PDB file of C-alpha atoms in Angstrom:
ATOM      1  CA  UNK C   5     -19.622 -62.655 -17.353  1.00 48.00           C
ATOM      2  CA  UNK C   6     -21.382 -59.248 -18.433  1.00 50.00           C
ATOM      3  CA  UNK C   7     -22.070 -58.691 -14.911  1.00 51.00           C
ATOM      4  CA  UNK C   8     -18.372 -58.674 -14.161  1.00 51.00           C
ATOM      5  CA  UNK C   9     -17.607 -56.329 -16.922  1.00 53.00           C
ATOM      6  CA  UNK C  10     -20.327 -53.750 -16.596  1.00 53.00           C
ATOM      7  CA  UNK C  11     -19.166 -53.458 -13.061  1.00 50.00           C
ATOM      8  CA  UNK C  12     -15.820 -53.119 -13.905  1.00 51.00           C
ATOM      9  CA  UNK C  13     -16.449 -50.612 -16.424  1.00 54.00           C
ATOM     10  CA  UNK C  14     -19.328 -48.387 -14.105  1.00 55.00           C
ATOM     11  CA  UNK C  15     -16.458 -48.248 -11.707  1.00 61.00           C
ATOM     12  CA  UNK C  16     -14.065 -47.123 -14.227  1.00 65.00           C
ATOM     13  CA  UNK C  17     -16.248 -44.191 -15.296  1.00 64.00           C
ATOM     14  CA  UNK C  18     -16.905 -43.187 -12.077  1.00 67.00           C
ATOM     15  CA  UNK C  19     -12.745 -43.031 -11.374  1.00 73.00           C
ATOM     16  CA  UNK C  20     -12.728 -40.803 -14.402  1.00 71.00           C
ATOM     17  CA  UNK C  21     -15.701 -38.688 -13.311  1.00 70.00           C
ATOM     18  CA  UNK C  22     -13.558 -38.099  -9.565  1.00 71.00           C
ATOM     19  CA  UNK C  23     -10.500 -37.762 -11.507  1.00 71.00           C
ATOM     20  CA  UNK C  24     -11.843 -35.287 -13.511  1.00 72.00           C
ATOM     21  CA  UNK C  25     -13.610 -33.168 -10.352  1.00 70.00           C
ATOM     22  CA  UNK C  26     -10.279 -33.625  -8.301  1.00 70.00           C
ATOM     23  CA  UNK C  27      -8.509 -31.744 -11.799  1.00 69.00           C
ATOM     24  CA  UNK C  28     -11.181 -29.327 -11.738  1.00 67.00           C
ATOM     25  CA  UNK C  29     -11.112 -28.357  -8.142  1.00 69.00           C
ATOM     26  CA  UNK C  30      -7.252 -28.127  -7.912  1.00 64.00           C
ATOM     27  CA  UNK C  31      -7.514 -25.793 -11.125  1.00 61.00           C
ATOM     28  CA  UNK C  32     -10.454 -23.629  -9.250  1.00 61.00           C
ATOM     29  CA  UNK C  33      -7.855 -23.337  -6.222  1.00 60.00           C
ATOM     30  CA  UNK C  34      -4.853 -22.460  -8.079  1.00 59.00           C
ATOM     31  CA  UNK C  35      -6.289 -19.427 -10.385  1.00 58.00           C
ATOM     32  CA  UNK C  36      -7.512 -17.999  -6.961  1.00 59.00           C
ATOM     33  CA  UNK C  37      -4.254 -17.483  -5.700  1.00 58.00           C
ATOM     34  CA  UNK C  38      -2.011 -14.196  -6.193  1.00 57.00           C
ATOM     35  CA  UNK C  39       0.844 -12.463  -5.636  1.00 56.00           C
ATOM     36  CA  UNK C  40      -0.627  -9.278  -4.802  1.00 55.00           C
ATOM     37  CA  UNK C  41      -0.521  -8.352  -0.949  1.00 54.00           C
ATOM     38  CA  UNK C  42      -4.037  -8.615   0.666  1.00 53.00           C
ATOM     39  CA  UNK C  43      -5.844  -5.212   0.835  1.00 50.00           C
ATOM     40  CA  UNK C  44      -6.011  -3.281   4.401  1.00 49.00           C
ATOM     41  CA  UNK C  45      -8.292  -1.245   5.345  1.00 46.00           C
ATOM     42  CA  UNK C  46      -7.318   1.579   7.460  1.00 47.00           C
ATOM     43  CA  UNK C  47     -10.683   2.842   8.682  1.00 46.00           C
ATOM     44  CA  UNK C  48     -14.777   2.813   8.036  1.00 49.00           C
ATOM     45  CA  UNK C  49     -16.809   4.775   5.880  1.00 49.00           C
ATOM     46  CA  UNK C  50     -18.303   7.339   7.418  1.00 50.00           C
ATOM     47  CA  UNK C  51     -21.399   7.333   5.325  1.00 51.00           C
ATOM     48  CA  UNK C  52     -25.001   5.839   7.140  1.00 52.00           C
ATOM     49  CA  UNK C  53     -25.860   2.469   5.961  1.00 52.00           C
ATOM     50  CA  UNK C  54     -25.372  -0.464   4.376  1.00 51.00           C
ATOM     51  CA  UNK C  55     -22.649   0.472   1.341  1.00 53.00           C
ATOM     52  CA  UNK C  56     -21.563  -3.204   0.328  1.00 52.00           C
ATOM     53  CA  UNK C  57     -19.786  -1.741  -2.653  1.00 52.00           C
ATOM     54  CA  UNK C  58     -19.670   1.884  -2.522  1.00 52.00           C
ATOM     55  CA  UNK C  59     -22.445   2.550  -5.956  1.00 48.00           C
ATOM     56  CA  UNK C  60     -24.657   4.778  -3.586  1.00 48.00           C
ATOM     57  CA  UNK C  61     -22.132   7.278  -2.522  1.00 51.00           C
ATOM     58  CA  UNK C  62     -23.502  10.875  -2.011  1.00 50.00           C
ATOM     59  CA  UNK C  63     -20.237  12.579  -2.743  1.00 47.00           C
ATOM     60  CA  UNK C  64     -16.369  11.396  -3.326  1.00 46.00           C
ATOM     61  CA  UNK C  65     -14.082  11.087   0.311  1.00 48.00           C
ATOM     62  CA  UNK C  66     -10.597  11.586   0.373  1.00 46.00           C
ATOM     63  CA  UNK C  67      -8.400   8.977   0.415  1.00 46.00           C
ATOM     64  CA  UNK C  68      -7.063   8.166   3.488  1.00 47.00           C
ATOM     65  CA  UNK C  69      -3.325   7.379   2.901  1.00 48.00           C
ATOM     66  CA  UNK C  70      -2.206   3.815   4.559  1.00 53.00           C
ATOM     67  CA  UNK C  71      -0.456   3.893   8.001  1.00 56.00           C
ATOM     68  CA  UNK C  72      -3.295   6.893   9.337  1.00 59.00           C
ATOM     69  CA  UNK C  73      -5.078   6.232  12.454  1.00 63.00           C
ATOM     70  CA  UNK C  74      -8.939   5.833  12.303  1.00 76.00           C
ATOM     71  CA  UNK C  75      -9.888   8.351  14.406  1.00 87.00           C
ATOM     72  CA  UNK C  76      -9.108  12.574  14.898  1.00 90.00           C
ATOM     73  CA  UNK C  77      -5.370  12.650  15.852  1.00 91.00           C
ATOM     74  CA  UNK C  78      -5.699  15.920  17.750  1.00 93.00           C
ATOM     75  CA  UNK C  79      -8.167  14.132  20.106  1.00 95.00           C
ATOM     76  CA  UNK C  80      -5.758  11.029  19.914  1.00 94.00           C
ATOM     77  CA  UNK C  81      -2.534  13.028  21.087  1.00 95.00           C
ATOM     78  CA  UNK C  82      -4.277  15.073  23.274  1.00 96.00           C
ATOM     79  CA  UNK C  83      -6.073  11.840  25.297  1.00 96.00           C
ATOM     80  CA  UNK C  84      -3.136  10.178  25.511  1.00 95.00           C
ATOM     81  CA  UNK C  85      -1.379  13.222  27.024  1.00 95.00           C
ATOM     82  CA  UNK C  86      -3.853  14.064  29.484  1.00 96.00           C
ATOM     83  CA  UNK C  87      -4.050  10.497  30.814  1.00 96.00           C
ATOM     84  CA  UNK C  88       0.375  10.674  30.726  1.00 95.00           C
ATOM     85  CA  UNK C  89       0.023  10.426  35.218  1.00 95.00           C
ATOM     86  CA  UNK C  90      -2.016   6.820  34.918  1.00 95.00           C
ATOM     87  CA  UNK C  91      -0.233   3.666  33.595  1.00 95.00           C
ATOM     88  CA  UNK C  92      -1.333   2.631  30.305  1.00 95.00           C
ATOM     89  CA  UNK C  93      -2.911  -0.501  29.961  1.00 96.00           C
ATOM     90  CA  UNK C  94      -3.826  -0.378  25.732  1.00 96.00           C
ATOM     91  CA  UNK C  95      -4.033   1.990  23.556  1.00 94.00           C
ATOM     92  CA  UNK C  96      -5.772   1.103  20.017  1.00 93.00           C
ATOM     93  CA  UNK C  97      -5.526   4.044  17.090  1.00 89.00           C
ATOM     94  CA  UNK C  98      -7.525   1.962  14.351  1.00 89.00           C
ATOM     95  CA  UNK C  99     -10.267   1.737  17.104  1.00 91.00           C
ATOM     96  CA  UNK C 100      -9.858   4.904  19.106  1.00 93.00           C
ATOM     97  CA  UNK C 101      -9.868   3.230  23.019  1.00 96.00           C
ATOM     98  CA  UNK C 102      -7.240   3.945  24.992  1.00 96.00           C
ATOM     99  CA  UNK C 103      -7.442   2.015  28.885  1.00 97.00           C
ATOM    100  CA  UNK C 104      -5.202   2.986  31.582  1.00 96.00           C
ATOM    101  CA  UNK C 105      -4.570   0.431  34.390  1.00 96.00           C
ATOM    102  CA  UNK C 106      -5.538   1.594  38.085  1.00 96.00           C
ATOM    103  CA  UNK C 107      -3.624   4.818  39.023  1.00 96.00           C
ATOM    104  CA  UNK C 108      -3.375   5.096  43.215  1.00 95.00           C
ATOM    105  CA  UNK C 109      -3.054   8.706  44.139  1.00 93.00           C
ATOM    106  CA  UNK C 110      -0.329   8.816  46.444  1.00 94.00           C
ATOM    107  CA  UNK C 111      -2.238  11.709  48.540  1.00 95.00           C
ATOM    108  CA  UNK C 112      -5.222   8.777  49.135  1.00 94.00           C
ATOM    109  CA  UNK C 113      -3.595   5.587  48.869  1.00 94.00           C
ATOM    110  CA  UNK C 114      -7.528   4.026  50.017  1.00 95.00           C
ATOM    111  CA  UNK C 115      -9.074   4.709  46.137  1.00 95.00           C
ATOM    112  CA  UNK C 116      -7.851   4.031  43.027  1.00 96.00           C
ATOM    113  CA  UNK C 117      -8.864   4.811  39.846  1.00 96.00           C
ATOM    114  CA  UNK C 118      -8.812   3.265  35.905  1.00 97.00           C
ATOM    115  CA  UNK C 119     -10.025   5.425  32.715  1.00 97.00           C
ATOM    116  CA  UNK C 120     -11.571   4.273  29.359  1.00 97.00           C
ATOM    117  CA  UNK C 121     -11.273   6.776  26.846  1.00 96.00           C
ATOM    118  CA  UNK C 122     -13.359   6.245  23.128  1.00 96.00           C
ATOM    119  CA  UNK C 123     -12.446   8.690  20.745  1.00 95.00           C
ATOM    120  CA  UNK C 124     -15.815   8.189  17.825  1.00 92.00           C
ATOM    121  CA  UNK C 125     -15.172  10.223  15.372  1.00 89.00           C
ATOM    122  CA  UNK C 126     -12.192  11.422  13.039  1.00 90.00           C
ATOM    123  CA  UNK C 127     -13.276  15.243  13.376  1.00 91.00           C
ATOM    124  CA  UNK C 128     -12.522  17.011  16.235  1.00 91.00           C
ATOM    125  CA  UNK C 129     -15.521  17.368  18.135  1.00 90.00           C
ATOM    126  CA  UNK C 130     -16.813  17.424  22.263  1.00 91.00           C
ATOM    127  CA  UNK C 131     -19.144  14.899  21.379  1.00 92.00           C
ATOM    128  CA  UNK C 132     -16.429  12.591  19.243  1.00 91.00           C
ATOM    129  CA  UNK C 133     -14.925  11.860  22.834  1.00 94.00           C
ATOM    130  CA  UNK C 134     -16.401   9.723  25.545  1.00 95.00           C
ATOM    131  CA  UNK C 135     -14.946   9.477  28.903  1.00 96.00           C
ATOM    132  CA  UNK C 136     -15.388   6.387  31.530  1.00 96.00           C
ATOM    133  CA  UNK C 137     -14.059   6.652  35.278  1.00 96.00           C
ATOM    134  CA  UNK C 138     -13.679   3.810  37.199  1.00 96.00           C
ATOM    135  CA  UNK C 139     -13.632   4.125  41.276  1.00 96.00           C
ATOM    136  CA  UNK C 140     -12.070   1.619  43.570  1.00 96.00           C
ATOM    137  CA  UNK C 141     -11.897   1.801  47.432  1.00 96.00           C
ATOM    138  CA  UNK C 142     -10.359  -0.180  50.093  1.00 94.00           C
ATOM    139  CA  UNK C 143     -12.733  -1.558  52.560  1.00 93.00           C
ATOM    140  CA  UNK C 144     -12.150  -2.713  56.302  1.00 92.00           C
ATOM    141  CA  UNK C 145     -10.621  -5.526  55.428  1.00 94.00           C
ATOM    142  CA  UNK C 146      -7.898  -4.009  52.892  1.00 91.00           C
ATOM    143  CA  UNK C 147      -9.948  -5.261  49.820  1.00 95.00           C
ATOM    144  CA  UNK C 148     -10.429  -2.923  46.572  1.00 95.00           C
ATOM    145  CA  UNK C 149     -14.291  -2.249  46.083  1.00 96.00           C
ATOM    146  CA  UNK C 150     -16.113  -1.353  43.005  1.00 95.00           C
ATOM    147  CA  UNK C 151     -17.838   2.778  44.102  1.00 95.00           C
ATOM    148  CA  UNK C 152     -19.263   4.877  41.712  1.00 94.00           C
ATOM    149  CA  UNK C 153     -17.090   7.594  40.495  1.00 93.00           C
ATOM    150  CA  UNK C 154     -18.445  11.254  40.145  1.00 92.00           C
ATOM    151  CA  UNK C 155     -19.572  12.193  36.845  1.00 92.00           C
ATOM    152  CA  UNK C 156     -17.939  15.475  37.444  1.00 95.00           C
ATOM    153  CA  UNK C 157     -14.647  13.248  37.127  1.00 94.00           C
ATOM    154  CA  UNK C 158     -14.866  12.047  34.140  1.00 95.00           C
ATOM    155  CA  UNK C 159     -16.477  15.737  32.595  1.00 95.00           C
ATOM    156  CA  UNK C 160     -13.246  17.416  33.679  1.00 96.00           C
ATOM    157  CA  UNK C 161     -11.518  14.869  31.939  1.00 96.00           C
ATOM    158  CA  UNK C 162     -13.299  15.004  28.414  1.00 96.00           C
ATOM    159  CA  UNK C 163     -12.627  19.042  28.890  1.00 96.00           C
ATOM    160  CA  UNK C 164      -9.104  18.456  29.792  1.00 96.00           C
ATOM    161  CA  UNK C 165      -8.488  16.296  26.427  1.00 96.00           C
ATOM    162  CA  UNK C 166     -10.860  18.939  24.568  1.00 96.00           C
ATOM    163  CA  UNK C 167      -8.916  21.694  25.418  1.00 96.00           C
ATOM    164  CA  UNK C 168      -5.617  20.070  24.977  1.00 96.00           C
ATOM    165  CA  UNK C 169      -6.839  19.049  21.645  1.00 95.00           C
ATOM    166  CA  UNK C 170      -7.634  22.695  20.749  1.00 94.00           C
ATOM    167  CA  UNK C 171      -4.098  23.551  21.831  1.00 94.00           C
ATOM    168  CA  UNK C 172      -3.097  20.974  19.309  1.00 94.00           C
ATOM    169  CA  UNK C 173      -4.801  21.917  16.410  1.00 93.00           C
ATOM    170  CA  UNK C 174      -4.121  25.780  16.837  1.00 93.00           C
ATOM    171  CA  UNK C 175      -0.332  24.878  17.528  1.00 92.00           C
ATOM    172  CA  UNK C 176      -0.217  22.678  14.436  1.00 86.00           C
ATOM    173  CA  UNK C 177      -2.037  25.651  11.966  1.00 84.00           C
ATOM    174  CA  UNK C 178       0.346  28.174  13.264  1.00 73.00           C
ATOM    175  CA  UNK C 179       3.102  25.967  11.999  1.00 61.00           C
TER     176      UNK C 179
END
């Protein structure tokens, strides 16, 4: 008969002890919660290195305001302008890519080509830009082929966006 009853009473202190944990845990989860919207960040620090809560800082940023792209809009405008002849495929301001889809020249309807534009930095600078040029040609058969485009191609292109991005910014500080 003690048998019986310390089993029945281990088992009752352990339904108290799980009890207890479940009370605990659904307290734990309900003081996490809030009615605050979650934070978004609208772009990266532009600071070298590992800064996993800002105490190292060198000197104060400004704040960027919420709704700004991540990258120099003069460069931004000015890419997407330059590219206006070529379908867009995407276009991604937080990120600064923009990818056309293949544009056929209507002169040479044997070669195609597709663009890739990263804009890497938010100052306007010629090396904040970087320019890919895809080639495509039709072979014998009527298939497109992969050919290597000229790098002259896609350096007249950064220097097209460049200097429309000058034209941008002097517009804008006349204004």
């Amino acid at each position: 008969m003690e048998r019986g009853t310390m089993a029945f009473e281990r088992g009752s202190m352990l339904r108290g002890v799980a009890a207890g944990v479940l009370a605990l845990s659904v307290l734990g989860v309900a003081a996490c919660s809030s009615n605050k919207p979650p934070k978004t960040f609208t772009s990266q620090s532009e600071e070298p290195g590992f800064q996993p809560f800002g105490l190292f800082k060198k000197s104060p940023k400004a704040a960027t305001s919420e709704g700004s792209i991540g990258v120099n809009g003069f460069l931004w405008r000015a890419s997407l302008d330059t590219l206006a002849f070529m379908p867009l495929a995407s276009a991604d301001p937080y990120g600064g890519v923009i990818v056309t889809d293949w544009y056929i020249n209507p002169e040479k309807p044997d070669e195609r080509f597709k663009a890739t534009v990263y804009i890497l930095d938010t100052r306007l600078r010629a090396d904040g830009l970087n320019v890919t040029i895809f080639k495509q040609a039709k072979d014998a058969s009527g298939a497109w082929v992969d050919t290597a485009a000229s790098d002259q191609t896609a350096t007249d292109i950064e220097n097209a966006i460049l200097t429309r991005a000058r034209q941008l910014r002097l517009s804008n500080i006349r204004n």
